[in-house]
Amino acid sequence: MEYLTLAETYQRIEATSKRLEMADILVELFKVVPAGEIEKVVLLTQGKLAPDFKGIELGIAEKLALKAIYEATRVNEPEIQQMWLRDGDLGNVAFEAVSRKKQTSLFTESLSVDMVFANLEQIAGSSGPGSQDMKLKLLAKMMHDSSPVEAKYIARTLAGKLRLGIADMTLIDALALTYSTKENRDKVEQAYNTCSDLARVASLLAEKGIEGLDEIKLEVGIPLRAMLAERLPGIPDILEKLGGKCAFEYKYDGLRIQAHITKTSVQLYTRQLEDVTSQFPDLVKMLASAFKAKEAVLEGECVPIDTNTGEMLPFQTVSRRRGRKYELTSAVNEFPVMLYLFDCLYKDGKDYTQTPYTNRRKKLKTCIKETDRVKLAEVLITDSPEEAEEFFQKVIGKGGEGIMAKSLADDSFYRAGSRGWNWIKFKRDYKSEMNDTVDLVVVGAFSGKGRRAGGYGALLMATYNPEEGKFETVTKLGTGFDDAILAALPELLEPHLSQGMHRLVNSKMQADFWFEPAMVMEVKGAEITLSPIHTCAWDMVRNGSGLAIRFPRYTGKIRQDKPPEEATTTAEMLSLYEMQLK
Ligand code: ATP
C-alpha cells in the first residue's frame, strides 16, 4: 500500500475535530488496507512503531532532521532554519521545503507503508558510532522520494509528534465498523483492554473477523489496561450503592504497579503501561523473594517510605525515582519504596479477571508471603457505616489519602480499561466544599504581569469530553504556583505551543497563548459554579451556561502518569457539581 494514501487521510483527519467524522474517514481508509498491512497502518496512525508497553520511543534531533530535509530538497539551509524558527513544527518545515524542491529528480521511488515503517524502525532503533550518518541517509532518501504531504507526516512521526488527535476509542469504533458491526464494538474494546495493543486487535480482525479476537488472552508479560474507580461523596452512599456491604481498602497514594511475575523474571508496568522494571530493581528483588506461585499478574501501589520511621512519604517522592537511569543506585537508596498489593488478575495458567473480588483477593494471598516491604493492602469488610468511618479516620490518621470501596457482588469482576462502580473511591478532600481534586489539561495561558511579567500569569484549564473528543475549559488557574514551577512552565509547555486555539479545544475565552492538550495538572477548587464563559458541560445544567471552578489552586502535582484523555472528564465534573449540591 502506498504511504501517500495514509498521508492524505491524515490530512483529512487534521481538518476535522469531530469524532464521528474522524471515525468515518478511518473506516474509508481501513477498507482499502490489505490485511497484512493493517497492523502497521494502525501503529502509524497512532504515531507509534509498537504498543506503548514495548517502550520504543520515537524522536529525532531537530538538527539532523533539518539537515536531511536540506540534503533531500537543496532548499537553502538558512531558509530551512528560518522556517524551523518561525514554525517549530518539523512536519511543516518538511512540507514547505519539499514543495519548494528545486528540481524533481527522475530517480524517485514511490513510498510504500512497509518501506516507511521499516525505515522509521531502523532510525528509531539505531544508536552508537555511525548511527547518525545512517539516520541522515535514510531520512534524506525518504524525504527525497516524498511528496510534500508525505514528507510532513513522516517528519512528524519521526519527531514523535504526529498528534492527529484520534482517541483510542475512535480507532476502536472505526475498527468495529470496518471489520464487523457497531454491535460488536464492545468486544473490540475488550480485546484491546486485555492486550493493550490495537494493532494486534486490528490484524486479528482483518485476518479472521470478530471471532479472531477470541485468541486474545491475558498473558504474563503483556500488560492489560488498568481498571479505574468511580467516586461518591459519603460512606453511606457507597454502602448503598454496593448492596449494603463491601470491602474497604486503604487507598495508598503512590505509583500504580502491574507486576508480571514468573519463576525467573519480574516485569513492572505503570498505569500507563510504561515498562518501569529497570527503574525499580529493588522492587523486582523484593517481589521475587515474596512470591510463592509459579507465575502471576498482580496489581498494587508502590509507595515511598521513610525507612527510619516506617512511615509513608508523599507521592511526589516516588516520582523522583522515575526516569533517573544514571544514578539508579543512589535513587534506590535515597527514595526507598514498598509495595501494597491489592489484586490478582492471573495465577498459574488461569485468568481471574472474570471472577469476583473476594476470589481474587484469596488468590492474591496464596501468591505472596508478606515481607517488610511487600504487603497486601489493608482491608475491612463491613456493612456498618460506623466501622467504615472509623477505618477511614484511621487511614487519614496515618497520612493516607482515603479508602477504596470494592464490590463483593458475584459480578465484581476486574474490568480492564474501564472506570466502573465495582470500585468506588472516597477521599479526605470530599469533606471540604468542592468534593475532590481534579486533573485538568492546560489548553491556554495568559501573559504574566508584575512579578510574573515575561512568563505566564495564569493557565487556561480544561476537562476532557470523550463523547465530543473535545477539551472544554473550566477555569483560569493562577494560584498555587511557587517560583520554581513558574520558572519551569514556559519550558514545560513550549513543546505543546499551538498557533491559535487547538482544534480539539472548545473555548469561549481568548487566551494569549494556546497549547495542544497534553499537560495534566492537579487542581483543588473551593466550589463549582455555573459560568457563562467556560464551556465545560455547556447547556447541560442550564442553557447558555457551563461549569467553572471557583478559587482554583494548583496542588503541586503535575500528573505525568496521565495522558490528556485520562484527565477529569466533563461527566465527572457534572457529577462533582451534583454531589456538591447535596
Ligand atoms: P486519583 O487521582 O484519585 O488517584 P485516578 O484517576 O488517578 O484518581 P482512580 O482510578 O480514580 O485513579 O483511583 C484509583 C487509583 O488509586 C489506582 O489507580 C491506584 O493507583 C490507587 N490505589 C491506591 N490504593 C488502592 C487500592 N487499595 N485499590 C485500588 N487502587 C488503589
Coordinates of C-alpha atoms and ligand atoms in Angstrom, one line a residue:
M1 CA 0.0 0.0 0.0
E2 CA 1.2 3.5 -0.8
Y3 CA 2.2 5.7 2.1
L4 CA 0.6 8.6 0.2
T5 CA -2.9 7.1 0.9
L6 CA -2.1 7.3 4.6
A7 CA -0.7 10.8 4.4
E8 CA -3.7 12.1 2.6
T9 CA -6.0 10.5 5.1
Y10 CA -4.1 12.2 7.9
Q11 CA -4.6 15.5 6.2
R12 CA -8.3 15.0 6.1
I13 CA -8.4 13.9 9.7
E14 CA -6.5 17.0 10.7
A15 CA -9.1 19.2 9.0
T16 CA -11.8 17.9 11.3
S17 CA -12.3 18.0 15.1
K18 CA -15.5 15.8 15.1
R19 CA -15.1 12.3 16.4
L20 CA -17.7 10.8 14.2
E21 CA -16.2 12.3 11.1
M22 CA -12.7 11.0 12.1
A23 CA -14.2 7.5 12.5
D24 CA -15.8 7.7 9.1
I25 CA -12.5 8.7 7.5
L26 CA -10.7 5.9 9.2
V27 CA -13.3 3.4 8.1
E28 CA -12.7 4.5 4.5
L29 CA -9.0 4.0 5.0
F30 CA -9.2 0.7 6.7
K31 CA -11.4 -0.7 4.0
V32 CA -8.6 -0.3 1.4
V33 CA -5.8 -1.6 3.6
P34 CA -4.6 -5.2 2.8
A35 CA -5.0 -7.4 5.9
G36 CA -1.3 -8.0 6.1
E37 CA -0.6 -4.2 6.4
I38 CA -3.3 -3.2 8.9
E39 CA -1.0 -3.6 11.9
K40 CA 1.5 -1.1 10.5
V41 CA -1.3 1.3 9.4
V42 CA -2.8 1.3 12.9
L43 CA 0.5 1.9 14.6
L44 CA 1.5 4.7 12.2
T45 CA -1.9 6.3 12.7
Q46 CA -1.3 6.2 16.4
G47 CA 2.2 7.8 15.8
K48 CA 3.9 4.7 17.1
L49 CA 6.1 1.8 16.0
A50 CA 4.9 -0.6 18.7
P51 CA 2.4 -0.6 21.5
D52 CA 3.4 1.6 24.5
F53 CA 4.5 -1.2 26.8
K54 CA 7.3 -2.1 24.4
G55 CA 8.9 1.2 25.2
I56 CA 10.0 2.1 21.7
E57 CA 10.5 5.9 21.7
L58 CA 10.3 8.0 18.6
G59 CA 12.2 11.3 18.5
I60 CA 14.9 12.7 16.4
A61 CA 17.4 15.5 16.9
E62 CA 16.0 18.5 15.1
K63 CA 19.4 19.4 13.7
L64 CA 19.7 16.0 12.0
A65 CA 16.1 16.2 10.6
L66 CA 16.7 19.7 9.2
K67 CA 19.9 18.5 7.6
A68 CA 18.1 15.6 6.0
I69 CA 15.5 18.0 4.7
Y70 CA 18.2 20.1 3.2
E71 CA 20.0 17.2 1.6
A72 CA 16.8 16.0 0.0
T73 CA 15.5 19.3 -1.3
R74 CA 18.5 21.5 -1.6
V75 CA 16.4 24.5 -0.4
N76 CA 19.0 26.8 1.0
E77 CA 20.0 25.8 4.6
P78 CA 19.5 29.2 6.3
E79 CA 16.0 29.3 4.8
I80 CA 15.2 25.9 6.2
Q81 CA 16.5 27.1 9.6
Q82 CA 14.2 30.2 9.3
M83 CA 11.2 28.0 8.6
W84 CA 12.0 26.0 11.7
L85 CA 12.4 29.0 13.9
R86 CA 9.2 30.5 12.6
D87 CA 7.1 27.4 12.9
G88 CA 8.7 24.9 15.3
D89 CA 7.0 22.0 13.6
L90 CA 9.3 19.7 11.7
G91 CA 6.3 18.5 9.6
N92 CA 5.5 21.9 8.3
V93 CA 9.2 22.6 7.5
A94 CA 9.4 19.3 5.6
F95 CA 6.2 20.2 3.7
E96 CA 7.3 23.6 2.7
A97 CA 10.8 22.6 1.8
V98 CA 9.7 19.6 -0.3
S99 CA 7.1 21.9 -2.0
R100 CA 9.9 24.2 -3.0
K101 CA 12.3 21.5 -4.1
K102 CA 14.4 22.9 -6.9
Q103 CA 14.1 20.1 -9.4
T104 CA 12.3 16.8 -9.3
S105 CA 14.7 14.0 -9.9
L106 CA 13.8 11.2 -12.2
F107 CA 15.1 8.7 -9.7
T108 CA 12.3 8.8 -7.1
E109 CA 10.6 5.7 -5.8
S110 CA 7.1 5.9 -4.5
L111 CA 6.9 5.2 -0.8
S112 CA 5.1 2.2 0.5
V113 CA 3.8 1.8 4.0
D114 CA 6.1 -1.1 4.5
M115 CA 9.1 0.8 3.4
V116 CA 8.3 3.9 5.6
F117 CA 7.7 1.7 8.6
A118 CA 10.9 -0.3 8.1
N119 CA 12.9 2.9 7.8
L120 CA 11.3 4.5 10.8
E121 CA 12.1 1.4 12.8
Q122 CA 15.7 1.4 11.7
I123 CA 16.1 5.1 12.5
A124 CA 14.4 4.8 15.9
G125 CA 16.4 1.7 16.8
S126 CA 19.9 2.7 16.0
S127 CA 22.5 4.3 18.2
G128 CA 26.2 4.4 18.6
P129 CA 29.0 5.2 16.2
G130 CA 27.9 5.7 12.6
S131 CA 24.3 5.8 13.5
Q132 CA 23.9 9.5 12.8
D133 CA 25.1 9.1 9.3
M134 CA 22.9 6.2 8.7
K135 CA 19.8 8.0 10.1
L136 CA 20.7 11.1 7.9
K137 CA 20.9 9.0 4.8
L138 CA 17.7 7.0 5.4
L139 CA 15.7 10.1 6.2
A140 CA 17.1 12.2 3.3
K141 CA 16.3 9.3 1.0
M142 CA 12.7 9.2 2.3
M143 CA 12.3 13.0 2.0
H144 CA 13.7 12.8 -1.5
D145 CA 11.1 10.3 -2.5
S146 CA 8.3 12.1 -0.7
S147 CA 5.6 14.4 -1.9
P148 CA 5.1 17.4 0.4
V149 CA 2.3 15.8 2.3
E150 CA 4.2 12.5 2.8
A151 CA 7.2 14.5 4.0
K152 CA 5.1 16.3 6.5
Y153 CA 3.7 13.2 8.2
I154 CA 7.0 11.3 8.1
A155 CA 8.8 14.1 9.8
R156 CA 6.1 14.5 12.4
T157 CA 6.0 10.7 13.1
L158 CA 9.8 10.7 13.5
A159 CA 9.7 13.6 15.8
G160 CA 7.2 11.7 18.0
K161 CA 4.6 14.4 17.3
L162 CA 2.1 13.0 14.9
R163 CA -0.8 14.1 17.1
L164 CA -3.7 13.6 14.9
G165 CA -6.0 13.9 17.9
I166 CA -7.6 10.5 17.3
A167 CA -8.6 8.9 20.6
D168 CA -8.2 5.2 21.0
M169 CA -12.0 4.9 21.3
T170 CA -12.4 6.5 17.9
L171 CA -9.9 3.9 16.4
I172 CA -11.9 1.2 18.1
D173 CA -15.2 2.5 16.6
A174 CA -13.6 2.5 13.2
L175 CA -12.2 -1.0 13.5
A176 CA -15.5 -2.4 14.6
L177 CA -17.3 -0.7 11.8
T178 CA -14.8 -1.8 9.2
Y179 CA -14.5 -5.5 10.1
S180 CA -17.7 -6.3 12.0
T181 CA -20.7 -4.3 13.1
K182 CA -21.4 -1.5 15.6
E183 CA -22.9 -4.1 17.9
N184 CA -19.5 -5.8 18.3
R185 CA -17.7 -2.6 19.3
D186 CA -17.5 -3.6 22.9
K187 CA -15.9 -6.9 22.0
V188 CA -13.2 -5.0 20.1
E189 CA -12.7 -2.7 23.1
Q190 CA -12.5 -5.6 25.5
A191 CA -9.8 -7.3 23.3
Y192 CA -7.9 -4.0 23.3
N193 CA -8.2 -3.7 27.1
T194 CA -6.8 -7.2 27.5
C195 CA -3.8 -6.9 25.2
S196 CA -3.2 -3.1 25.2
D197 CA -2.3 -3.4 21.5
L198 CA -4.7 -2.0 18.9
A199 CA -2.5 -3.1 16.0
R200 CA -2.8 -6.7 17.1
V201 CA -6.5 -6.4 17.5
A202 CA -6.8 -4.9 14.1
S203 CA -4.7 -7.6 12.5
L204 CA -6.8 -10.4 14.0
L205 CA -10.0 -8.7 12.9
A206 CA -8.7 -8.3 9.4
E207 CA -7.4 -11.8 9.1
K208 CA -10.1 -13.7 11.0
G209 CA -13.1 -11.4 11.6
I210 CA -14.6 -10.8 15.0
E211 CA -14.1 -14.5 16.2
G212 CA -10.4 -13.9 15.7
L213 CA -10.5 -11.8 18.8
D214 CA -11.1 -14.9 20.9
E215 CA -7.4 -15.6 20.6
I216 CA -6.6 -12.6 22.7
K217 CA -6.0 -13.9 26.3
L218 CA -4.4 -12.4 29.3
E219 CA -0.7 -13.4 29.2
V220 CA 2.1 -12.9 31.6
G221 CA 4.4 -10.2 30.1
I222 CA 1.7 -8.4 28.3
P223 CA 0.1 -5.7 30.5
L224 CA -3.6 -5.2 30.5
R225 CA -5.3 -1.8 30.7
A226 CA -6.0 -0.7 34.3
M227 CA -9.4 -0.8 35.9
L228 CA -10.4 2.6 37.4
A229 CA -12.7 3.7 40.2
E230 CA -15.8 5.9 40.4
R231 CA -16.4 8.2 43.3
L232 CA -19.2 9.0 45.8
P233 CA -19.4 11.7 48.4
G234 CA -20.1 9.7 51.5
I235 CA -19.7 6.3 53.1
P236 CA -23.5 5.7 53.4
D237 CA -23.9 6.4 49.7
I238 CA -21.1 3.9 49.0
L239 CA -22.6 1.1 51.1
E240 CA -26.0 1.7 49.5
K241 CA -24.5 1.6 46.0
L242 CA -22.7 -1.6 46.8
G243 CA -25.6 -3.5 48.2
G244 CA -25.2 -2.7 51.9
K245 CA -21.8 -4.5 52.4
C246 CA -18.4 -4.1 50.7
A247 CA -14.7 -4.3 51.2
F248 CA -13.0 -1.1 52.2
E249 CA -9.3 -1.0 51.3
Y250 CA -6.6 1.5 52.3
K251 CA -6.1 3.8 49.3
Y252 CA -2.4 4.3 49.1
D253 CA -1.0 7.4 47.3
G254 CA 1.8 6.3 45.2
L255 CA 2.5 4.8 41.8
R256 CA 0.2 2.0 40.5
I257 CA 2.2 -1.0 39.5
Q258 CA 1.1 -4.0 37.5
A259 CA 3.6 -6.8 38.2
H260 CA 4.1 -9.7 35.8
I261 CA 6.0 -12.4 37.7
T262 CA 7.4 -15.8 36.7
K263 CA 9.9 -18.0 38.5
T264 CA 12.7 -16.3 36.6
S265 CA 11.5 -12.8 35.8
V266 CA 9.6 -9.8 37.1
Q267 CA 8.3 -7.0 34.9
L268 CA 6.7 -3.9 36.2
Y269 CA 4.3 -1.6 34.4
T270 CA 2.7 1.7 35.4
R271 CA -0.9 2.5 35.0
Q272 CA 0.1 4.0 31.6
L273 CA 1.6 0.6 30.8
E274 CA 5.1 2.0 30.7
D275 CA 7.7 -0.6 31.5
V276 CA 9.5 0.7 34.6
T277 CA 11.2 -2.6 35.6
S278 CA 14.7 -1.1 35.2
Q279 CA 13.8 1.9 37.4
F280 CA 12.8 -0.3 40.3
P281 CA 15.4 -3.0 40.7
D282 CA 14.7 -3.1 44.5
L283 CA 11.0 -3.8 43.9
V284 CA 11.9 -6.5 41.5
K285 CA 14.1 -8.2 44.1
M286 CA 11.5 -7.7 46.9
L287 CA 8.7 -9.2 44.8
A288 CA 10.8 -12.1 43.6
S289 CA 11.5 -13.1 47.2
A290 CA 8.0 -12.6 48.4
F291 CA 6.5 -14.6 45.5
K292 CA 5.3 -18.1 46.1
A293 CA 3.4 -19.1 43.0
K294 CA 4.7 -20.2 39.5
E295 CA 3.5 -17.2 37.6
A296 CA 1.1 -14.3 38.2
V297 CA -0.1 -10.9 37.3
L298 CA -0.6 -8.8 40.4
E299 CA -1.5 -5.2 41.0
G300 CA -0.5 -2.9 43.8
E301 CA 0.6 0.6 44.7
C302 CA 4.3 1.4 45.1
V303 CA 4.7 3.9 48.0
P304 CA 7.8 5.8 49.0
I305 CA 8.7 5.3 52.7
D306 CA 11.0 6.7 55.4
T307 CA 12.9 3.6 56.4
N308 CA 13.7 5.2 59.8
T309 CA 10.1 5.7 60.9
G310 CA 8.5 3.1 58.5
E311 CA 6.1 5.9 57.5
M312 CA 4.8 6.5 54.0
L313 CA 6.1 9.7 52.3
P314 CA 4.3 12.0 49.9
F315 CA 3.6 10.6 46.4
Q316 CA 6.0 13.1 44.8
T317 CA 9.0 11.4 46.3
V318 CA 8.4 8.3 44.2
S319 CA 8.2 10.4 41.0
R320 CA 11.8 11.4 41.7
R321 CA 12.7 7.7 41.1
R322 CA 11.3 7.9 37.6
G323 CA 13.5 8.4 34.6
R324 CA 16.7 8.5 36.6
K325 CA 18.7 6.0 34.6
Y326 CA 22.1 7.1 35.6
E327 CA 22.0 7.5 39.3
L328 CA 19.9 4.5 39.9
T329 CA 21.8 3.1 42.8
S330 CA 21.6 6.3 44.7
A331 CA 18.0 6.8 43.8
V332 CA 17.2 3.4 45.2
N333 CA 18.9 4.2 48.4
E334 CA 17.6 7.8 48.7
F335 CA 14.0 7.0 47.9
P336 CA 13.2 3.5 49.2
V337 CA 9.8 2.2 48.4
M338 CA 7.4 -0.5 49.4
L339 CA 4.6 -2.3 47.6
Y340 CA 1.0 -2.8 48.8
L341 CA -0.7 -5.4 46.6
F342 CA -4.4 -5.2 46.1
D343 CA -5.4 -7.5 43.2
C344 CA -4.5 -10.8 41.5
L345 CA -5.5 -11.0 37.8
Y346 CA -3.8 -14.2 36.8
K347 CA -2.2 -17.0 38.6
D348 CA -0.6 -20.2 37.3
G349 CA -2.3 -20.5 34.0
K350 CA -5.6 -19.1 35.0
D351 CA -7.2 -15.7 34.2
Y352 CA -9.1 -14.5 37.3
T353 CA -10.3 -11.2 35.9
Q354 CA -13.8 -12.6 35.3
T355 CA -14.1 -13.9 38.9
P356 CA -15.4 -11.8 41.9
Y357 CA -13.3 -9.6 44.1
T358 CA -13.3 -12.0 47.1
N359 CA -11.9 -14.8 45.0
R360 CA -9.2 -12.6 43.5
R361 CA -8.2 -11.4 47.0
K362 CA -7.9 -15.0 48.1
K363 CA -5.7 -15.9 45.2
L364 CA -3.6 -12.8 45.9
K365 CA -2.9 -14.2 49.4
T366 CA -1.7 -17.5 48.0
C367 CA 0.8 -15.7 45.7
I368 CA 2.6 -13.7 48.4
K369 CA 4.4 -14.3 51.6
E370 CA 4.3 -10.8 53.1
T371 CA 7.7 -9.2 54.0
D372 CA 8.6 -5.8 55.4
R373 CA 8.4 -4.2 52.0
V374 CA 5.8 -6.2 50.2
K375 CA 2.4 -6.4 51.9
L376 CA -1.2 -6.8 51.0
A377 CA -3.4 -3.7 51.1
E378 CA -5.2 -3.3 54.4
V379 CA -8.8 -4.3 54.1
L380 CA -12.0 -4.1 56.2
I381 CA -15.2 -6.0 55.1
T382 CA -18.2 -4.5 56.7
D383 CA -21.8 -3.4 56.4
S384 CA -21.5 -0.8 59.2
P385 CA -21.1 2.8 58.2
E386 CA -19.6 3.5 61.7
E387 CA -16.9 0.8 61.3
A388 CA -16.2 2.1 57.8
E389 CA -15.9 5.7 59.0
E390 CA -13.5 4.5 61.8
F391 CA -11.4 2.7 59.2
F392 CA -11.4 5.9 57.0
Q393 CA -10.3 8.0 60.0
K394 CA -7.5 5.5 60.8
V395 CA -6.3 5.8 57.2
I396 CA -6.3 9.6 57.3
G397 CA -4.6 9.5 60.6
K398 CA -1.7 7.6 59.0
G399 CA -1.5 10.1 56.3
G400 CA -3.4 8.1 53.6
E401 CA -5.5 9.8 51.0
G402 CA -8.7 7.8 51.5
I403 CA -10.3 4.5 51.0
M404 CA -11.3 2.3 48.1
A405 CA -14.6 0.5 48.4
K406 CA -14.8 -2.7 46.4
S407 CA -17.9 -4.6 45.5
L408 CA -18.4 -8.1 46.8
A409 CA -21.1 -8.9 44.2
D410 CA -21.0 -12.0 42.1
D411 CA -20.1 -9.9 39.1
S412 CA -17.4 -7.8 40.8
F413 CA -15.0 -8.6 38.0
Y414 CA -11.8 -6.8 37.1
R415 CA -13.0 -4.7 34.2
A416 CA -9.8 -3.8 32.4
G417 CA -9.6 -0.4 30.9
S418 CA -12.8 1.0 32.4
R419 CA -14.0 3.2 35.2
G420 CA -16.9 1.5 36.9
W421 CA -18.9 1.1 40.1
N422 CA -17.2 -2.1 41.2
W423 CA -14.6 0.2 42.8
I424 CA -15.5 3.5 44.5
K425 CA -13.0 5.9 45.9
F426 CA -13.6 8.1 48.9
K427 CA -11.0 10.7 49.8
R428 CA -10.3 13.1 52.5
D429 CA -10.9 16.1 50.3
Y430 CA -14.5 15.1 49.8
K431 CA -15.2 16.5 53.2
S432 CA -14.5 20.1 52.0
E433 CA -16.8 22.1 49.8
M434 CA -15.6 21.2 46.4
N435 CA -15.5 17.5 46.7
D436 CA -12.2 16.4 45.2
T437 CA -9.1 17.5 43.4
V438 CA -9.4 17.3 39.7
D439 CA -6.9 16.6 37.0
L440 CA -7.2 19.3 34.3
V441 CA -5.5 19.8 31.0
V442 CA -3.6 23.0 30.1
V443 CA -5.0 24.4 26.9
G444 CA -4.0 28.0 27.1
A445 CA -2.1 30.7 29.0
F446 CA -2.3 34.4 29.8
S447 CA 0.8 36.7 29.9
G448 CA 2.1 37.4 33.3
K449 CA 2.0 40.9 34.8
G450 CA 4.1 42.5 37.6
R451 CA 6.2 39.8 39.3
R452 CA 5.2 37.3 36.6
A453 CA 5.9 39.6 33.6
G454 CA 7.7 37.8 30.8
G455 CA 6.2 34.5 31.8
Y456 CA 2.8 33.0 32.2
G457 CA 0.4 34.7 34.7
A458 CA -2.3 32.1 34.6
L459 CA -3.2 29.0 32.7
L460 CA -6.5 28.1 31.0
M461 CA -7.5 24.7 32.1
A462 CA -10.0 22.2 30.6
T463 CA -11.8 18.9 31.3
Y464 CA -12.0 16.2 28.6
N465 CA -15.3 15.3 27.0
P466 CA -14.8 11.9 25.4
E467 CA -18.2 11.9 23.7
E468 CA -17.2 15.0 21.7
G469 CA -13.5 14.3 21.7
K470 CA -13.0 17.9 22.9
F471 CA -11.3 19.7 25.8
E472 CA -13.7 22.1 27.4
T473 CA -12.4 25.0 29.5
V474 CA -13.4 25.0 33.2
T475 CA -11.2 27.6 35.0
K476 CA -8.3 30.1 34.8
L477 CA -5.6 28.9 37.1
G478 CA -3.2 31.4 38.7
T479 CA -2.7 30.3 42.3
G480 CA -0.6 27.7 44.0
F481 CA 2.5 28.1 41.8
D482 CA 5.8 28.5 43.5
D483 CA 8.7 30.3 41.9
A484 CA 10.3 27.1 40.7
I485 CA 7.2 25.9 38.8
L486 CA 6.6 29.4 37.4
A487 CA 10.1 29.5 36.0
A488 CA 9.7 25.9 34.6
L489 CA 6.3 26.4 33.0
P490 CA 7.4 28.1 29.7
E491 CA 9.9 25.3 29.1
L492 CA 7.5 22.5 30.1
L493 CA 4.7 23.9 27.8
E494 CA 6.9 25.0 24.9
P495 CA 6.7 21.7 23.0
H496 CA 2.9 21.9 23.0
L497 CA 2.5 25.5 21.8
S498 CA -0.1 25.8 19.1
Q499 CA -0.7 28.5 16.6
G500 CA -4.2 29.7 17.6
M501 CA -6.7 27.7 19.6
H502 CA -6.0 23.9 19.1
R503 CA -8.7 22.2 17.1
L504 CA -9.6 19.8 19.9
V505 CA -10.2 22.7 22.4
N506 CA -13.5 24.3 22.9
S507 CA -13.1 27.8 24.5
K508 CA -15.1 31.0 24.5
M509 CA -12.3 32.7 26.3
Q510 CA -9.5 34.3 24.3
A511 CA -6.1 33.2 25.7
D512 CA -2.7 34.9 24.9
F513 CA -1.1 31.5 24.2
W514 CA -2.7 28.3 23.1
F515 CA -1.5 24.7 23.6
E516 CA -2.1 21.4 22.2
P517 CA -3.9 19.4 25.1
A518 CA -1.0 17.5 26.6
M519 CA 0.0 18.5 30.2
V520 CA -2.2 17.5 33.1
M521 CA -2.1 19.3 36.4
E522 CA -3.9 18.5 39.7
V523 CA -6.2 21.3 40.9
K524 CA -8.2 21.9 44.0
G525 CA -11.0 24.4 44.0
A526 CA -13.4 25.9 46.5
E527 CA -16.6 25.4 44.6
I528 CA -18.1 24.5 41.2
T529 CA -20.4 27.2 39.8
L530 CA -22.3 27.9 36.7
S531 CA -20.5 30.1 34.2
P532 CA -21.3 32.0 31.0
I533 CA -17.7 31.8 29.8
H534 CA -16.5 28.3 30.4
T535 CA -17.5 25.6 28.0
C536 CA -17.3 22.5 30.3
A537 CA -20.8 20.8 30.3
W538 CA -22.2 23.6 28.2
D539 CA -26.0 23.7 28.2
M540 CA -26.1 20.6 30.4
V541 CA -27.1 22.1 33.7
R542 CA -28.6 25.3 32.3
N543 CA -28.9 26.7 28.8
G544 CA -26.2 29.2 28.0
S545 CA -24.1 28.1 30.9
G546 CA -21.1 25.8 31.5
L547 CA -19.4 24.8 34.7
A548 CA -16.5 26.6 36.3
I549 CA -14.2 26.0 39.3
R550 CA -14.0 28.9 41.7
F551 CA -10.7 29.7 43.5
P552 CA -8.7 27.0 41.8
R553 CA -5.3 26.2 43.3
Y554 CA -2.5 24.1 41.8
T555 CA -1.7 21.3 44.3
G556 CA 1.9 20.9 43.2
K557 CA 1.3 17.7 41.3
I558 CA 1.8 17.5 37.5
R559 CA 0.1 14.3 36.5
Q560 CA 2.9 12.9 34.3
D561 CA 1.2 9.5 34.6
K562 CA -1.9 10.7 32.8
P563 CA -2.3 11.5 29.2
P564 CA -4.9 14.3 28.5
E565 CA -7.6 11.8 27.6
E566 CA -7.4 10.5 31.2
A567 CA -7.9 13.9 32.8
T568 CA -11.1 14.6 34.7
T569 CA -13.9 14.3 32.2
T570 CA -16.8 16.7 31.7
A571 CA -19.2 14.0 33.0
E572 CA -17.1 13.6 36.2
M573 CA -17.2 17.4 36.6
L574 CA -21.0 17.3 36.3
S575 CA -21.2 14.6 39.0
L576 CA -18.9 16.6 41.3
Y577 CA -21.3 19.5 40.8
E578 CA -24.2 17.4 41.7
M579 CA -22.5 16.0 44.8
Q580 CA -21.8 19.5 45.9
L581 CA -25.5 20.4 45.7
K582 CA -26.4 17.5 48.0
Ligands
ATP1 P1 -6.8 9.6 41.9 O1 -6.1 10.9 41.5 O2 -7.9 9.8 42.8 O3 -5.8 8.6 42.2 P2 -7.0 8.5 39.4 O4 -7.9 8.9 38.3 O5 -5.6 8.6 39.3 O6 -7.5 9.2 40.7 P3 -8.6 6.3 40.3 O7 -9.0 5.2 39.4 O8 -9.7 7.3 40.4 O9 -7.3 6.9 39.7 O10 -8.2 5.9 41.7 C1 -7.6 4.6 41.7 C2 -6.1 4.7 42.0 O11 -5.8 4.6 43.3 C3 -5.5 3.5 41.4 O12 -5.1 3.8 40.0 C4 -4.3 3.2 42.3 O13 -3.2 3.8 41.7 C5 -4.7 3.8 43.6 N1 -4.9 2.9 44.7 C6 -4.4 3.0 45.9 N2 -4.8 2.0 46.7 C7 -5.6 1.2 46.0 C8 -6.3 0.1 46.3 N3 -6.3 -0.5 47.6 N4 -7.1 -0.5 45.3 C9 -7.1 0.1 44.1 N5 -6.4 1.2 43.8 C10 -5.7 1.8 44.7

